[in-house]
Amino acid sequence: MDLRRLASFLAVAEEGHFGKAAARLFRSPASVTAHVQQLERELGARLLDRSPVRLTPAGERFIGHARSLLAAMNAAVADLSEVAAEPTLRIGIMSNGSAELTPAVVQTFHRARPEIQVEFVALDFTEHVSALMQHKVDVAFVRPAPDDERVAVDVLTTERRIVVVPASWELADAPAVHLSDVLELPYISLPDHTPRQFADYLYFAAARGGLAPHCSRSHAVTPHEVLTTVAAGCGAGSALESFQRYYPWPGTVCVPVLDAPLEHSVLATRADDRNPAVRIFRSQATTLARELGPQLRLTAT
């Protein structure tokens, strides 16, 4: 049975007019009329009266079957399209991710599962957890490790902390500093909806004894915005040590903070995610972290 004939019949029955049915289906009135006539001949019963347009008793009995047939076909097509579609793994990356491990993991995954497409999504500071929870990404390279029962965490790097300051500041001339030197800096502000855990990380909250940081009037949610603001002399930022290898920026200087607690970058995934591609990616990431971390200066102690 030609499904186009069923669609034309249903459209005429629901619109009560051949012309309106044709417009709804983006077909000519002649083709819709022909479809209905062909369907009636095929079934051996008149389904529609023409003046006015209305269902005959046979049409009344058949319309439910027609709807079920079309619904079943649409469901079959949708089901097959999901199978036929190329599988995709969406990878979220905050800042420089887990440094050199990030591309190494992606390359290893691609060699192992070349049939899976990979999409990269740049995450800003406010998307520490939300990108995963909103299914914007499937895996995420973030820092610090989210403290959220909905999120599974694999530690990939353990690095020294640094502050990013304008080259014009006196602090920029120091080869290294201590926490006592950086707690009173005017740090770049974050939006109110930034996760508290990320803000605490950025501002060295554990060393403040509950005191709020001094924040500048300038806001930032991406590394580019931070560096642009710092270069303009409008505030300071903080990061992991590998940040300076990825973002050499004129007018800024990265200074190690010697006594700041070491911090991690992690691979975060949804705790309840059973996607095989996610499990493979996690396994490869943790394996490479153990094997390559010491070589890449990503396992400070």
CSV table of N, CA, C and O in Angstrom, one decimal, residues 185-282:
chain,number,residue,atom,x,y,z
A,185,LEU,N,45.3,40.2,46.2
A,185,LEU,CA,45.2,40.7,44.9
A,185,LEU,C,43.8,41.0,44.4
A,185,LEU,O,42.9,40.3,44.9
A,186,PRO,N,43.6,42.0,43.6
A,186,PRO,CA,42.2,42.2,43.0
A,186,PRO,C,41.9,41.2,41.9
A,186,PRO,O,42.3,41.5,40.7
A,187,TYR,N,41.3,40.2,42.2
A,187,TYR,CA,41.0,39.1,41.2
A,187,TYR,C,39.9,39.5,40.3
A,187,TYR,O,38.9,40.2,40.7
A,188,ILE,N,39.9,39.0,39.1
A,188,ILE,CA,38.9,39.3,38.2
A,188,ILE,C,37.6,38.6,38.7
A,188,ILE,O,37.6,37.5,39.2
A,189,SER,N,36.5,39.3,38.5
A,189,SER,CA,35.2,38.9,39.1
A,189,SER,C,34.6,37.8,38.2
A,189,SER,O,34.9,37.7,37.0
A,190,LEU,N,33.8,36.9,38.8
A,190,LEU,CA,33.0,35.9,38.1
A,190,LEU,C,31.6,36.2,38.2
A,190,LEU,O,31.1,36.8,39.1
A,191,PRO,N,30.8,35.8,37.2
A,191,PRO,CA,29.3,36.0,37.3
A,191,PRO,C,28.7,35.3,38.5
A,191,PRO,O,29.3,34.3,39.0
A,192,ASP,N,27.6,35.8,39.0
A,192,ASP,CA,27.0,35.2,40.2
A,192,ASP,C,26.6,33.8,40.1
A,192,ASP,O,26.6,33.0,41.1
A,193,HIS,N,26.3,33.3,38.8
A,193,HIS,CA,25.9,31.9,38.7
A,193,HIS,C,27.1,31.0,38.5
A,193,HIS,O,26.9,29.8,38.2
A,194,THR,N,28.3,31.5,38.7
A,194,THR,CA,29.4,30.6,38.6
A,194,THR,C,29.4,29.6,39.8
A,194,THR,O,29.1,30.0,40.9
A,195,PRO,N,29.6,28.3,39.6
A,195,PRO,CA,29.6,27.4,40.7
A,195,PRO,C,30.6,27.8,41.8
A,195,PRO,O,31.7,28.2,41.6
A,196,ARG,N,30.1,27.7,43.1
A,196,ARG,CA,30.9,28.1,44.2
A,196,ARG,C,32.2,27.4,44.2
A,196,ARG,O,33.3,28.0,44.6
A,197,GLN,N,32.2,26.1,43.9
A,197,GLN,CA,33.5,25.4,43.9
A,197,GLN,C,34.5,25.9,43.0
A,197,GLN,O,35.7,26.0,43.3
A,198,PHE,N,34.1,26.4,41.8
A,198,PHE,CA,35.1,26.9,40.9
A,198,PHE,C,35.6,28.3,41.4
A,198,PHE,O,36.8,28.6,41.3
A,199,ALA,N,34.7,29.1,41.9
A,199,ALA,CA,35.1,30.4,42.5
A,199,ALA,C,36.1,30.2,43.6
A,199,ALA,O,37.1,30.9,43.7
A,200,ASP,N,35.8,29.2,44.5
A,200,ASP,CA,36.7,29.0,45.6
A,200,ASP,C,38.1,28.6,45.1
A,200,ASP,O,39.1,29.0,45.7
A,201,TYR,N,38.1,27.8,44.0
A,201,TYR,CA,39.4,27.4,43.4
A,201,TYR,C,40.2,28.6,42.9
A,201,TYR,O,41.4,28.8,43.2
A,202,LEU,N,39.5,29.4,42.2
A,202,LEU,CA,40.1,30.6,41.5
A,202,LEU,C,40.7,31.5,42.6
A,202,LEU,O,41.8,32.1,42.4
A,203,TYR,N,40.0,31.7,43.7
A,203,TYR,CA,40.4,32.7,44.7
A,203,TYR,C,41.1,32.1,45.9
A,203,TYR,O,41.3,32.8,46.9
A,204,PHE,N,41.6,30.9,45.8
A,204,PHE,CA,42.3,30.3,46.9
A,204,PHE,C,41.5,30.4,48.2
A,204,PHE,O,42.0,30.8,49.2
A,205,ALA,N,40.3,30.0,48.1
A,205,ALA,CA,39.4,30.2,49.3
A,205,ALA,C,39.8,29.4,50.5
A,205,ALA,O,39.7,29.9,51.6
A,206,ALA,N,40.4,28.3,50.3
A,206,ALA,CA,40.9,27.5,51.5
A,206,ALA,C,41.9,28.2,52.4
A,206,ALA,O,42.0,28.0,53.6
A,207,ALA,N,42.6,29.1,51.8
A,207,ALA,CA,43.7,29.9,52.5
A,207,ALA,C,43.1,31.2,53.1
A,207,ALA,O,43.9,31.9,53.8
A,208,ARG,N,41.9,31.5,52.9
A,208,ARG,CA,41.4,32.8,53.3
A,208,ARG,C,40.7,32.8,54.6
A,208,ARG,O,40.3,33.9,55.1
A,209,GLY,N,40.5,31.7,55.2
A,209,GLY,CA,39.8,31.7,56.5
A,209,GLY,C,38.4,32.2,56.5
A,209,GLY,O,38.0,32.8,57.4
A,210,GLY,N,37.7,32.0,55.4
A,210,GLY,CA,36.4,32.5,55.3
A,210,GLY,C,36.2,33.9,54.8
A,210,GLY,O,35.1,34.4,54.6
A,211,LEU,N,37.3,34.6,54.6
A,211,LEU,CA,37.2,36.0,54.1
A,211,LEU,C,37.0,36.0,52.6
A,211,LEU,O,37.5,35.2,51.8
A,212,ALA,N,36.2,37.0,52.1
A,212,ALA,CA,35.9,37.1,50.7
A,212,ALA,C,37.1,37.7,50.0
A,212,ALA,O,37.9,38.5,50.6
A,213,PRO,N,37.3,37.3,48.7
A,213,PRO,CA,38.4,37.9,48.0
A,213,PRO,C,38.1,39.3,47.6
A,213,PRO,O,37.0,39.8,47.5
A,214,HIS,N,39.2,40.0,47.3
A,214,HIS,CA,39.1,41.3,46.7
A,214,HIS,C,38.9,41.1,45.2
A,214,HIS,O,39.7,40.5,44.5
A,215,CYS,N,37.8,41.7,44.6
A,215,CYS,CA,37.6,41.5,43.2
A,215,CYS,C,37.6,42.8,42.5
A,215,CYS,O,37.1,43.8,43.0
A,216,SER,N,38.1,42.8,41.2
A,216,SER,CA,38.0,44.0,40.4
A,216,SER,C,36.6,44.1,39.8
A,216,SER,O,35.8,43.2,39.9
A,217,ARG,N,36.4,45.2,39.1
A,217,ARG,CA,35.1,45.4,38.5
A,217,ARG,C,35.0,44.6,37.2
A,217,ARG,O,33.9,44.5,36.6
A,218,SER,N,36.1,44.1,36.7
A,218,SER,CA,36.0,43.4,35.4
A,218,SER,C,35.6,41.9,35.6
A,218,SER,O,36.0,41.3,36.6
A,219,HIS,N,34.8,41.4,34.7
A,219,HIS,CA,34.3,40.0,34.8
A,219,HIS,C,34.9,39.2,33.6
A,219,HIS,O,35.3,39.7,32.6
A,220,ALA,N,35.0,37.9,33.9
A,220,ALA,CA,35.5,37.0,32.9
A,220,ALA,C,35.0,35.6,33.1
A,220,ALA,O,34.7,35.2,34.2
A,221,VAL,N,34.7,34.9,32.0
A,221,VAL,CA,34.3,33.5,32.1
A,221,VAL,C,35.1,32.6,31.2
A,221,VAL,O,34.8,31.4,31.1
A,222,THR,N,36.1,33.1,30.5
A,222,THR,CA,36.9,32.3,29.6
A,222,THR,C,38.4,32.7,29.8
A,222,THR,O,38.6,33.9,30.2
A,223,PRO,N,39.3,31.8,29.5
A,223,PRO,CA,40.7,32.2,29.6
A,223,PRO,C,41.1,33.5,28.7
A,223,PRO,O,41.9,34.3,29.1
A,224,HIS,N,40.5,33.6,27.5
A,224,HIS,CA,40.7,34.7,26.7
A,224,HIS,C,40.3,36.0,27.4
A,224,HIS,O,41.1,37.0,27.3
A,225,GLU,N,39.2,36.0,28.0
A,225,GLU,CA,38.7,37.2,28.7
A,225,GLU,C,39.6,37.5,29.9
A,225,GLU,O,39.9,38.7,30.2
A,226,VAL,N,40.1,36.5,30.6
A,226,VAL,CA,41.0,36.7,31.7
A,226,VAL,C,42.2,37.3,31.3
A,226,VAL,O,42.7,38.3,31.8
A,227,LEU,N,42.9,36.8,30.2
A,227,LEU,CA,44.1,37.3,29.8
A,227,LEU,C,44.0,38.7,29.2
A,227,LEU,O,44.9,39.5,29.4
A,228,THR,N,43.0,39.0,28.5
A,228,THR,CA,42.7,40.3,28.0
A,228,THR,C,42.6,41.3,29.1
A,228,THR,O,43.2,42.4,29.1
A,229,THR,N,41.9,40.9,30.2
A,229,THR,CA,41.7,41.8,31.3
A,229,THR,C,43.0,42.0,32.1
A,229,THR,O,43.3,43.1,32.5
A,230,VAL,N,43.7,40.9,32.3
A,230,VAL,CA,45.0,41.0,33.0
A,230,VAL,C,46.0,41.9,32.2
A,230,VAL,O,46.6,42.8,32.8
A,231,ALA,N,46.1,41.7,30.9
A,231,ALA,CA,47.0,42.5,30.1
A,231,ALA,C,46.7,44.0,30.2
A,231,ALA,O,47.6,44.8,30.1
A,232,ALA,N,45.4,44.3,30.4
A,232,ALA,CA,45.0,45.7,30.5
A,232,ALA,C,45.2,46.2,31.9
A,232,ALA,O,45.0,47.4,32.2
A,233,GLY,N,45.7,45.4,32.8
A,233,GLY,CA,46.0,45.9,34.2
A,233,GLY,C,44.8,46.0,35.1
A,233,GLY,O,44.8,46.7,36.1
A,234,CYS,N,43.7,45.3,34.7
A,234,CYS,CA,42.5,45.4,35.4
A,234,CYS,C,42.2,44.3,36.4
A,234,CYS,O,41.0,44.2,36.9
A,235,GLY,N,43.1,43.5,36.7
A,235,GLY,CA,42.9,42.4,37.7
A,235,GLY,C,43.9,41.3,37.5
A,235,GLY,O,44.7,41.3,36.6
A,236,ALA,N,43.8,40.3,38.4
A,236,ALA,CA,44.6,39.1,38.4
A,236,ALA,C,43.7,37.8,38.2
A,236,ALA,O,42.5,37.9,38.5
A,237,GLY,N,44.4,36.8,37.8
A,237,GLY,CA,43.7,35.5,37.7
A,237,GLY,C,44.6,34.4,38.3
A,237,GLY,O,45.7,34.7,38.7
A,238,SER,N,44.1,33.2,38.3
A,238,SER,CA,44.9,32.1,38.8
A,238,SER,C,44.6,30.9,37.9
A,238,SER,O,43.5,30.8,37.3
A,239,ALA,N,45.5,29.9,38.0
A,239,ALA,CA,45.3,28.7,37.1
A,239,ALA,C,46.2,27.6,37.6
A,239,ALA,O,46.9,27.7,38.6
A,240,LEU,N,46.3,26.6,36.8
A,240,LEU,CA,47.3,25.5,37.0
A,240,LEU,C,48.5,25.8,36.2
A,240,LEU,O,48.5,26.6,35.3
A,241,GLU,N,49.6,25.2,36.6
A,241,GLU,CA,50.9,25.5,36.0
A,241,GLU,C,51.0,25.4,34.5
A,241,GLU,O,51.6,26.1,33.8
A,242,SER,N,50.3,24.3,34.0
A,242,SER,CA,50.3,24.1,32.5
A,242,SER,C,49.6,25.2,31.7
A,242,SER,O,49.9,25.3,30.5
A,243,PHE,N,48.8,26.0,32.4
A,243,PHE,CA,48.2,27.1,31.7
A,243,PHE,C,49.1,28.0,31.0
A,243,PHE,O,48.9,28.5,29.9
A,244,GLN,N,50.3,28.3,31.6
A,244,GLN,CA,51.3,29.2,31.0
A,244,GLN,C,51.9,28.6,29.7
A,244,GLN,O,52.3,29.4,28.8
A,245,ARG,N,51.9,27.3,29.5
A,245,ARG,CA,52.4,26.7,28.3
A,245,ARG,C,51.4,26.9,27.1
A,245,ARG,O,51.8,26.9,26.0
A,246,TYR,N,50.2,27.0,27.5
A,246,TYR,CA,49.1,27.2,26.4
A,246,TYR,C,48.7,28.6,26.1
A,246,TYR,O,48.2,28.9,25.1
A,247,TYR,N,49.0,29.5,27.1
A,247,TYR,CA,48.5,30.9,26.9
A,247,TYR,C,49.6,31.9,27.1
A,247,TYR,O,49.5,32.7,28.0
A,248,PRO,N,50.7,31.9,26.4
A,248,PRO,CA,51.7,33.0,26.5
A,248,PRO,C,51.0,34.2,25.9
A,248,PRO,O,50.7,34.3,24.7
A,249,TRP,N,50.8,35.2,26.7
A,249,TRP,CA,50.0,36.4,26.3
A,249,TRP,C,50.8,37.7,26.6
A,249,TRP,O,51.2,37.9,27.7
A,250,PRO,N,51.0,38.5,25.6
A,250,PRO,CA,51.7,39.7,25.8
A,250,PRO,C,51.1,40.6,26.9
A,250,PRO,O,49.8,40.7,27.0
A,251,GLY,N,51.9,41.1,27.8
A,251,GLY,CA,51.4,41.9,28.9
A,251,GLY,C,51.0,41.2,30.1
A,251,GLY,O,50.5,41.8,31.1
A,252,THR,N,51.2,39.9,30.1
A,252,THR,CA,50.8,39.0,31.3
A,252,THR,C,52.0,38.2,31.7
A,252,THR,O,52.9,37.9,30.9
A,253,VAL,N,52.1,37.9,33.0
A,253,VAL,CA,53.1,37.0,33.6
A,253,VAL,C,52.5,36.0,34.5
A,253,VAL,O,51.6,36.3,35.3
A,254,CYS,N,52.9,34.7,34.4
A,254,CYS,CA,52.4,33.7,35.2
A,254,CYS,C,53.5,33.4,36.3
A,254,CYS,O,54.7,33.2,36.0
A,255,VAL,N,53.1,33.5,37.6
A,255,VAL,CA,54.0,33.3,38.7
A,255,VAL,C,53.6,32.2,39.6
A,255,VAL,O,52.5,32.1,40.0
A,256,PRO,N,54.5,31.2,39.8
A,256,PRO,CA,54.2,30.0,40.7
A,256,PRO,C,53.9,30.5,42.1
A,256,PRO,O,54.5,31.4,42.6
A,257,VAL,N,52.9,29.8,42.7
A,257,VAL,CA,52.6,30.0,44.1
A,257,VAL,C,53.1,28.8,44.9
A,257,VAL,O,52.5,27.7,44.9
A,258,LEU,N,54.2,29.0,45.5
A,258,LEU,CA,55.0,27.8,46.1
A,258,LEU,C,54.2,27.0,47.1
A,258,LEU,O,54.3,25.8,47.1
A,259,ASP,N,53.5,27.7,48.0
A,259,ASP,CA,52.9,26.9,49.1
A,259,ASP,C,51.4,26.7,48.9
A,259,ASP,O,50.7,26.3,49.9
A,260,ALA,N,50.9,27.0,47.8
A,260,ALA,CA,49.5,26.7,47.5
A,260,ALA,C,49.3,25.2,47.3
A,260,ALA,O,50.1,24.5,46.8
A,261,PRO,N,48.2,24.6,47.9
A,261,PRO,CA,48.0,23.2,47.7
A,261,PRO,C,47.9,22.8,46.2
A,261,PRO,O,47.4,23.6,45.4
A,262,LEU,N,48.5,21.7,45.9
A,262,LEU,CA,48.4,21.2,44.5
A,262,LEU,C,47.0,21.0,44.1
A,262,LEU,O,46.1,20.7,45.0
A,263,GLU,N,46.7,21.2,42.8
A,263,GLU,CA,45.3,21.0,42.4
A,263,GLU,C,45.2,20.1,41.2
A,263,GLU,O,46.2,19.9,40.5
A,264,HIS,N,44.1,19.5,41.0
A,264,HIS,CA,43.9,18.6,39.9
A,264,HIS,C,43.1,19.1,38.7
A,264,HIS,O,42.3,20.0,38.9
A,265,SER,N,43.4,18.6,37.5
A,265,SER,CA,42.4,18.7,36.4
A,265,SER,C,41.9,17.3,36.3
A,265,SER,O,42.6,16.3,36.6
A,266,VAL,N,40.6,17.2,35.9
A,266,VAL,CA,40.0,15.8,35.9
A,266,VAL,C,39.2,15.6,34.6
A,266,VAL,O,38.8,16.6,33.9
A,267,LEU,N,38.8,14.4,34.4
A,267,LEU,CA,37.8,14.1,33.4
A,267,LEU,C,36.5,13.8,34.1
A,267,LEU,O,36.5,12.9,35.0
A,268,ALA,N,35.5,14.6,33.8
A,268,ALA,CA,34.2,14.4,34.5
A,268,ALA,C,33.2,13.8,33.6
A,268,ALA,O,33.2,14.2,32.4
A,269,THR,N,32.4,12.9,34.1
A,269,THR,CA,31.3,12.3,33.3
A,269,THR,C,30.1,12.1,34.1
A,269,THR,O,30.2,12.2,35.4
A,270,ARG,N,29.0,11.9,33.5
A,270,ARG,CA,27.8,11.6,34.3
A,270,ARG,C,27.9,10.3,35.0
A,270,ARG,O,28.2,9.3,34.4
A,271,ALA,N,27.6,10.2,36.3
A,271,ALA,CA,27.8,9.0,37.1
A,271,ALA,C,26.9,7.9,36.6
A,271,ALA,O,27.3,6.7,36.7
A,272,ASP,N,25.7,8.2,36.0
A,272,ASP,CA,24.8,7.1,35.5
A,272,ASP,C,24.9,6.9,34.0
A,272,ASP,O,24.1,6.2,33.5
A,273,ASP,N,26.0,7.4,33.4
A,273,ASP,CA,26.1,7.2,31.9
A,273,ASP,C,26.6,5.8,31.6
A,273,ASP,O,27.7,5.4,32.1
A,274,ARG,N,25.8,5.1,30.8
A,274,ARG,CA,26.2,3.7,30.4
A,274,ARG,C,26.7,3.7,29.0
A,274,ARG,O,26.8,2.6,28.4
A,275,ASN,N,26.9,4.8,28.4
A,275,ASN,CA,27.4,4.8,27.0
A,275,ASN,C,28.7,4.1,26.9
A,275,ASN,O,29.7,4.5,27.5
A,276,PRO,N,28.9,3.1,26.1
A,276,PRO,CA,30.1,2.4,25.9
A,276,PRO,C,31.3,3.3,25.5
A,276,PRO,O,32.4,3.1,26.0
A,277,ALA,N,31.0,4.3,24.7
A,277,ALA,CA,32.0,5.2,24.2
A,277,ALA,C,32.6,6.0,25.4
A,277,ALA,O,33.8,6.3,25.4
A,278,VAL,N,31.7,6.4,26.3
A,278,VAL,CA,32.2,7.1,27.5
A,278,VAL,C,33.1,6.3,28.3
A,278,VAL,O,34.1,6.7,28.8
A,279,ARG,N,32.7,5.0,28.5
A,279,ARG,CA,33.5,4.1,29.4
A,279,ARG,C,34.9,3.9,28.7
A,279,ARG,O,35.9,3.9,29.4
A,280,ILE,N,34.9,3.7,27.4
A,280,ILE,CA,36.2,3.5,26.7
A,280,ILE,C,37.1,4.8,26.9
A,280,ILE,O,38.3,4.7,27.2
A,281,PHE,N,36.5,5.9,26.7
A,281,PHE,CA,37.2,7.2,26.8
A,281,PHE,C,37.8,7.4,28.2
A,281,PHE,O,38.9,7.8,28.4
A,282,ARG,N,37.0,7.1,29.2
A,282,ARG,CA,37.5,7.2,30.6
A,282,ARG,C,38.6,6.3,30.8
A,282,ARG,O,39.6,6.7,31.5
